[in-house]
Amino acid sequence: MSKRNGESSDPLRALPGVDLVLQSPAAAPWLERLPRERVTDLVREAIGDLRESLIADASQTPEDPLRAVAARVDTLVQSLSDSSLRPVINASGVILHTNLGRAPLGQPAVEAVRSIAGGYCNLEYDVEQGRRGRRDVHCGSLLERLLGAPALVVNNNAAAIFLVLHELARDGEVIVSRGELVEIGDGFRIPDILEASQARLREVGSTNRTNLDDYRDALGERTRALLRIHPSNFKQVGFTGRPAIEQLVALAKSASLPLIEDLGSGCLTDHLAEGIEGEPPVARSIKAGVSLVTFSGDKLLGGPQAGIIAGDAGLVARVRRNPLFRALRVGKLTVAALEATLRSYVAGREDEIPALRLMRAPANVLRSRAHRLAQRLAEHGISGCSVVDGESLLGGGSTPMQRVPSPLVAVEGRPGQTAAHLESGLRSHDPAVVARIEKNRVLLDLRTVPEAQEDELVAAVIHATRPRQTGA
């Protein structure tokens, strides 16, 4: 160990004190953004982090410990003062991208949230009667008009199916096809939701085929409901089969049991369902006699994250009385956004709903935009840009195979730059751009990029293809 002035040069002794860091020029911007007490805590945390790293490996001693602490405090201050939730440009072509927030809200929904968010509202107050009201009324009447049946709103579809099973099948059996025991994302599986609701799963049939007799043979004294689940994130092909919904309705009625159907995506219109393979509209299931249906608000419906329960009036009322309904209900911002989205449906203005508008965007319009974007990039010296034929994905979990033909802009980047490095550079821009890679090319899909974001997209590509500076 080297010596200095007769003493050992302990790297821990070189760490700056809290006061020294707070008196340094680097502290001024921190104190402009956060209270002094908070900054002091962050300085202590940064010094502590550096101390632990030096104890673990003294060879990592920085040349300038004060600067190293300041850099760490910079990062901590930014993490506390800047929002971690920020907009991104979705150039992936996945319209209902779960990781990017699924359906973007339409302008009427955005305005509704803005008008409600900053003040008080009549969420649970009957203004005319001057007494407490019910938050159900704001969306319930619109859903009933669209579906022909009463409805409740909870915070997502997993909560909806959980609440229904907890109320109708708690301590009893639920009959469900083995081929429908899906995982709905992020590790959540239908059997787990069944178990959490205190209902017992009764699997019937095989993975690829289940017939009506399988359900009938499983009926017993402990049976509380029949459950039908929309396939999610996968598709079975080949020798497959399951009973028609009308057959299950008849069986459930003959056994005096409710039939529950988890529809997942929440398609509200017949003409939209006609363009999506295997996606039944919600109202069709209700008209067929399904007791209760559950579906999402932020998938094909095109609204905010929510779960909707609709169907038999008596069963809906019963589910609402369940004590867990209060734990799973939605707040005023979700109510405002969902109500505005539903009003667009009622008024026949579905083009106000971005998810539906993006699905229907004409390929010729997208192709013109793609060629203009490629030309703009070429004018900025970015070579290797071309327009290629490709496909967008509907996404959202319940429509994994649904593809929409789309022209794409292929970007090869600067000479020697890999597609992975280019894609990483797009994500490092502000706002970040999410794209996809195929055949060592980055593909930009304008179906999911509003025209208003094209300038930012160009700036992001320029940023990502610019040679990076290396430190001295």
GROMACS .gro file of N, CA and C in nm, residues 174-262:
model
  267
  174VAL      N    1  -6.603  -2.488  -1.101
  174VAL     CA    2  -6.628  -2.422  -1.230
  174VAL      C    3  -6.577  -2.514  -1.340
  175ILE      N    4  -6.662  -2.547  -1.434
  175ILE     CA    5  -6.625  -2.636  -1.542
  175ILE      C    6  -6.569  -2.553  -1.657
  176VAL      N    7  -6.447  -2.590  -1.702
  176VAL     CA    8  -6.383  -2.516  -1.810
  176VAL      C    9  -6.304  -2.614  -1.896
  177SER      N   10  -6.299  -2.588  -2.025
  177SER     CA   11  -6.224  -2.673  -2.117
  177SER      C   12  -6.075  -2.664  -2.089
  178ARG      N   13  -6.009  -2.777  -2.094
  178ARG     CA   14  -5.865  -2.782  -2.071
  178ARG      C   15  -5.790  -2.696  -2.173
  179GLY      N   16  -5.841  -2.689  -2.293
  179GLY     CA   17  -5.776  -2.610  -2.397
  179GLY      C   18  -5.790  -2.461  -2.380
  180GLU      N   19  -5.868  -2.416  -2.280
  180GLU     CA   20  -5.889  -2.273  -2.258
  180GLU      C   21  -5.817  -2.223  -2.133
  181LEU      N   22  -5.737  -2.306  -2.072
  181LEU     CA   23  -5.667  -2.265  -1.949
  181LEU      C   24  -5.540  -2.190  -1.987
  182VAL      N   25  -5.559  -2.065  -2.026
  182VAL     CA   26  -5.451  -1.988  -2.085
  182VAL      C   27  -5.381  -1.902  -1.981
  183GLU      N   28  -5.264  -1.853  -2.020
  183GLU     CA   29  -5.194  -1.750  -1.944
  183GLU      C   30  -5.224  -1.617  -2.012
  184ILE      N   31  -5.267  -1.518  -1.937
  184ILE     CA   32  -5.313  -1.393  -1.996
  184ILE      C   33  -5.206  -1.285  -1.996
  185GLY      N   34  -5.084  -1.318  -1.959
  185GLY     CA   35  -4.975  -1.222  -1.962
  185GLY      C   36  -4.913  -1.197  -1.827
  186ASP      N   37  -4.782  -1.172  -1.828
  186ASP     CA   38  -4.707  -1.139  -1.708
  186ASP      C   39  -4.721  -1.247  -1.601
  187GLY      N   40  -4.737  -1.372  -1.645
  187GLY     CA   41  -4.741  -1.484  -1.551
  187GLY      C   42  -4.876  -1.513  -1.490
  188PHE      N   43  -4.979  -1.434  -1.527
  188PHE     CA   44  -5.112  -1.459  -1.470
  188PHE      C   45  -5.184  -1.566  -1.553
  189ARG      N   46  -5.225  -1.671  -1.486
  189ARG     CA   47  -5.291  -1.782  -1.555
  189ARG      C   48  -5.433  -1.799  -1.504
  190ILE      N   49  -5.521  -1.841  -1.593
  190ILE     CA   50  -5.661  -1.858  -1.555
  190ILE      C   51  -5.677  -1.951  -1.435
  191PRO      N   52  -5.604  -2.065  -1.427
  191PRO     CA   53  -5.617  -2.148  -1.306
  191PRO      C   54  -5.580  -2.073  -1.178
  192ASP      N   55  -5.483  -1.984  -1.187
  192ASP     CA   56  -5.444  -1.908  -1.068
  192ASP      C   57  -5.554  -1.812  -1.026
  193ILE      N   58  -5.619  -1.749  -1.124
  193ILE     CA   59  -5.729  -1.658  -1.092
  193ILE      C   60  -5.845  -1.736  -1.031
  194LEU      N   61  -5.872  -1.853  -1.086
  194LEU     CA   62  -5.976  -1.939  -1.030
  194LEU      C   63  -5.946  -1.974  -0.884
  195GLU      N   64  -5.821  -2.012  -0.859
  195GLU     CA   65  -5.783  -2.049  -0.723
  195GLU      C   66  -5.794  -1.929  -0.628
  196ALA      N   67  -5.752  -1.812  -0.675
  196ALA     CA   68  -5.759  -1.693  -0.590
  196ALA      C   69  -5.902  -1.654  -0.559
  197SER      N   70  -5.994  -1.684  -0.651
  197SER     CA   71  -6.136  -1.652  -0.628
  197SER      C   72  -6.204  -1.753  -0.537
  198GLN      N   73  -6.130  -1.854  -0.493
  198GLN     CA   74  -6.180  -1.960  -0.405
  198GLN      C   75  -6.279  -2.052  -0.476
  199ALA      N   76  -6.269  -2.055  -0.610
  199ALA     CA   77  -6.347  -2.151  -0.688
  199ALA      C   78  -6.255  -2.265  -0.728
  200ARG      N   79  -6.311  -2.383  -0.738
  200ARG     CA   80  -6.233  -2.500  -0.773
  200ARG      C   81  -6.246  -2.528  -0.922
  201LEU      N   82  -6.133  -2.549  -0.986
  201LEU     CA   83  -6.129  -2.574  -1.129
  201LEU      C   84  -6.166  -2.719  -1.159
  202ARG      N   85  -6.255  -2.737  -1.256
  202ARG     CA   86  -6.289  -2.871  -1.305
  202ARG      C   87  -6.260  -2.875  -1.455
  203GLU      N   88  -6.145  -2.930  -1.490
  203GLU     CA   89  -6.104  -2.935  -1.631
  203GLU      C   90  -6.180  -3.045  -1.704
  204VAL      N   91  -6.217  -3.016  -1.829
  204VAL     CA   92  -6.283  -3.117  -1.911
  204VAL      C   93  -6.222  -3.116  -2.051
  205GLY      N   94  -6.239  -3.226  -2.122
  205GLY     CA   95  -6.190  -3.235  -2.259
  205GLY      C   96  -6.040  -3.255  -2.265
  206SER      N   97  -5.987  -3.232  -2.384
  206SER     CA   98  -5.844  -3.244  -2.407
  206SER      C   99  -5.790  -3.108  -2.448
  207THR      N  100  -5.661  -3.102  -2.470
  207THR     CA  101  -5.600  -2.974  -2.505
  207THR      C  102  -5.656  -2.917  -2.634
  208ASN      N  103  -5.683  -3.003  -2.732
  208ASN     CA  104  -5.726  -2.953  -2.863
  208ASN      C  105  -5.873  -2.973  -2.892
  209ARG      N  106  -5.941  -3.062  -2.820
  209ARG     CA  107  -6.084  -3.085  -2.849
  209ARG      C  108  -6.163  -3.107  -2.721
  210THR      N  109  -6.275  -3.035  -2.713
  210THR     CA  110  -6.369  -3.055  -2.603
  210THR      C  111  -6.509  -3.056  -2.663
  211ASN      N  112  -6.591  -3.154  -2.625
  211ASN     CA  113  -6.727  -3.159  -2.679
  211ASN      C  114  -6.829  -3.136  -2.567
  212LEU      N  115  -6.954  -3.126  -2.606
  212LEU     CA  116  -7.060  -3.092  -2.511
  212LEU      C  117  -7.075  -3.199  -2.404
  213ASP      N  118  -7.057  -3.324  -2.440
  213ASP     CA  119  -7.070  -3.431  -2.341
  213ASP      C  120  -6.964  -3.419  -2.231
  214ASP      N  121  -6.848  -3.365  -2.262
  214ASP     CA  122  -6.745  -3.345  -2.160
  214ASP      C  123  -6.797  -3.253  -2.050
  215TYR      N  124  -6.864  -3.146  -2.090
  215TYR     CA  125  -6.923  -3.055  -1.991
  215TYR      C  126  -7.036  -3.124  -1.915
  216ARG      N  127  -7.122  -3.193  -1.989
  216ARG     CA  128  -7.240  -3.256  -1.927
  216ARG      C  129  -7.197  -3.363  -1.825
  217ASP      N  130  -7.097  -3.440  -1.860
  217ASP     CA  131  -7.053  -3.546  -1.770
  217ASP      C  132  -6.987  -3.492  -1.643
  218ALA      N  133  -6.940  -3.368  -1.647
  218ALA     CA  134  -6.871  -3.310  -1.531
  218ALA      C  135  -6.967  -3.242  -1.433
  219LEU      N  136  -7.092  -3.226  -1.471
  219LEU     CA  137  -7.189  -3.161  -1.383
  219LEU      C  138  -7.208  -3.242  -1.255
  220GLY      N  139  -7.213  -3.171  -1.143
  220GLY     CA  140  -7.233  -3.238  -1.016
  220GLY      C  141  -7.290  -3.145  -0.912
  221GLU      N  142  -7.303  -3.193  -0.791
  221GLU     CA  143  -7.365  -3.114  -0.684
  221GLU      C  144  -7.285  -2.988  -0.651
  222ARG      N  145  -7.156  -2.993  -0.671
  222ARG     CA  146  -7.072  -2.879  -0.637
  222ARG      C  147  -7.049  -2.783  -0.753
  223THR      N  148  -7.106  -2.813  -0.869
  223THR     CA  149  -7.089  -2.726  -0.985
  223THR      C  150  -7.163  -2.594  -0.962
  224ARG      N  151  -7.093  -2.485  -0.982
  224ARG     CA  152  -7.153  -2.352  -0.963
  224ARG      C  153  -7.164  -2.274  -1.092
  225ALA      N  154  -7.084  -2.308  -1.192
  225ALA     CA  155  -7.087  -2.231  -1.317
  225ALA      C  156  -7.012  -2.306  -1.426
  226LEU      N  157  -7.045  -2.270  -1.550
  226LEU     CA  158  -6.968  -2.311  -1.668
  226LEU      C  159  -6.891  -2.188  -1.715
  227LEU      N  160  -6.766  -2.209  -1.755
  227LEU     CA  161  -6.682  -2.098  -1.796
  227LEU      C  162  -6.625  -2.123  -1.935
  228ARG      N  163  -6.639  -2.023  -2.020
  228ARG     CA  164  -6.581  -2.027  -2.155
  228ARG      C  165  -6.485  -1.910  -2.168
  229ILE      N  166  -6.364  -1.939  -2.217
  229ILE     CA  167  -6.259  -1.839  -2.220
  229ILE      C  168  -6.209  -1.819  -2.363
  230HIS      N  169  -6.200  -1.693  -2.403
  230HIS     CA  170  -6.146  -1.660  -2.535
  230HIS      C  171  -5.998  -1.694  -2.536
  231PRO      N  172  -5.948  -1.761  -2.642
  231PRO     CA  173  -5.804  -1.790  -2.648
  231PRO      C  174  -5.722  -1.661  -2.641
  232SER      N  175  -5.612  -1.666  -2.571
  232SER     CA  176  -5.528  -1.547  -2.555
  232SER      C  177  -5.383  -1.583  -2.584
  233ASN      N  178  -5.319  -1.501  -2.669
  233ASN     CA  179  -5.176  -1.514  -2.700
  233ASN      C  180  -5.138  -1.642  -2.773
  234PHE      N  181  -5.235  -1.719  -2.819
  234PHE     CA  182  -5.200  -1.836  -2.898
  234PHE      C  183  -5.321  -1.875  -2.983
  235LYS      N  184  -5.295  -1.962  -3.081
  235LYS     CA  185  -5.403  -2.010  -3.166
  235LYS      C  186  -5.382  -2.157  -3.194
  236GLN      N  187  -5.488  -2.236  -3.180
  236GLN     CA  188  -5.480  -2.378  -3.211
  236GLN      C  189  -5.529  -2.402  -3.354
  237VAL      N  190  -5.457  -2.484  -3.426
  237VAL     CA  191  -5.496  -2.518  -3.562
  237VAL      C  192  -5.491  -2.670  -3.577
  238GLY      N  193  -5.557  -2.719  -3.682
  238GLY     CA  194  -5.558  -2.863  -3.706
  238GLY      C  195  -5.682  -2.929  -3.650
  239PHE      N  196  -5.663  -3.042  -3.583
  239PHE     CA  197  -5.774  -3.121  -3.531
  239PHE      C  198  -5.819  -3.060  -3.398
  240THR      N  199  -5.904  -2.959  -3.406
  240THR     CA  200  -5.950  -2.887  -3.288
  240THR      C  201  -6.102  -2.875  -3.290
  241GLY      N  202  -6.158  -2.842  -3.176
  241GLY     CA  203  -6.301  -2.821  -3.171
  241GLY      C  204  -6.349  -2.793  -3.030
  242ARG      N  205  -6.458  -2.718  -3.021
  242ARG     CA  206  -6.524  -2.693  -2.894
  242ARG      C  207  -6.671  -2.662  -2.923
  243PRO      N  208  -6.760  -2.679  -2.826
  243PRO     CA  209  -6.903  -2.657  -2.851
  243PRO      C  210  -6.932  -2.513  -2.890
  244ALA      N  211  -7.035  -2.495  -2.971
  244ALA     CA  212  -7.082  -2.360  -3.003
  244ALA      C  213  -7.137  -2.296  -2.877
  245ILE      N  214  -7.135  -2.165  -2.874
  245ILE     CA  215  -7.182  -2.094  -2.755
  245ILE      C  216  -7.329  -2.125  -2.728
  246GLU      N  217  -7.409  -2.144  -2.834
  246GLU     CA  218  -7.551  -2.176  -2.816
  246GLU      C  219  -7.569  -2.311  -2.746
  247GLN      N  220  -7.482  -2.405  -2.774
  247GLN     CA  221  -7.490  -2.535  -2.708
  247GLN      C  222  -7.460  -2.524  -2.559
  248LEU      N  223  -7.360  -2.444  -2.525
  248LEU     CA  224  -7.327  -2.424  -2.384
  248LEU      C  225  -7.436  -2.349  -2.311
  249VAL      N  226  -7.498  -2.253  -2.379
  249VAL     CA  227  -7.610  -2.180  -2.318
  249VAL      C  228  -7.723  -2.277  -2.284
  250ALA      N  229  -7.757  -2.364  -2.379
  250ALA     CA  230  -7.866  -2.459  -2.356
  250ALA      C  231  -7.832  -2.554  -2.241
  251LEU      N  232  -7.708  -2.601  -2.234
  251LEU     CA  233  -7.669  -2.691  -2.127
  251LEU      C  234  -7.674  -2.620  -1.992
  252ALA      N  235  -7.624  -2.498  -1.986
  252ALA     CA  236  -7.625  -2.423  -1.861
  252ALA      C  237  -7.767  -2.400  -1.813
  253LYS      N  238  -7.856  -2.365  -1.903
  253LYS     CA  239  -7.996  -2.341  -1.865
  253LYS      C  240  -8.062  -2.469  -1.816
  254SER      N  241  -8.032  -2.580  -1.882
  254SER     CA  242  -8.094  -2.707  -1.840
  254SER      C  243  -8.046  -2.749  -1.701
  255ALA      N  244  -7.926  -2.704  -1.664
  255ALA     CA  245  -7.871  -2.737  -1.532
  255ALA      C  246  -7.892  -2.625  -1.431
  256SER      N  247  -7.962  -2.518  -1.473
  256SER     CA  248  -7.987  -2.401  -1.386
  256SER      C  249  -7.857  -2.343  -1.332
  257LEU      N  250  -7.759  -2.329  -1.420
  257LEU     CA  251  -7.628  -2.275  -1.385
  257LEU      C  252  -7.596  -2.154  -1.472
  258PRO      N  253  -7.518  -2.062  -1.421
  258PRO     CA  254  -7.475  -1.950  -1.505
  258PRO      C  255  -7.363  -1.993  -1.600
  259LEU      N  256  -7.366  -1.937  -1.720
  259LEU     CA  257  -7.256  -1.954  -1.815
  259LEU      C  258  -7.181  -1.821  -1.821
  260ILE      N  259  -7.054  -1.826  -1.787
  260ILE     CA  260  -6.969  -1.706  -1.786
  260ILE      C  261  -6.875  -1.713  -1.905
  261GLU      N  262  -6.863  -1.605  -1.979
  261GLU     CA  263  -6.772  -1.602  -2.094
  261GLU      C  264  -6.674  -1.486  -2.080
  262ASP      N  265  -6.546  -1.520  -2.079
  262ASP     CA  266  -6.440  -1.419  -2.078
  262ASP      C  267  -6.402  -1.391  -2.223
   0.00000   0.00000   0.00000
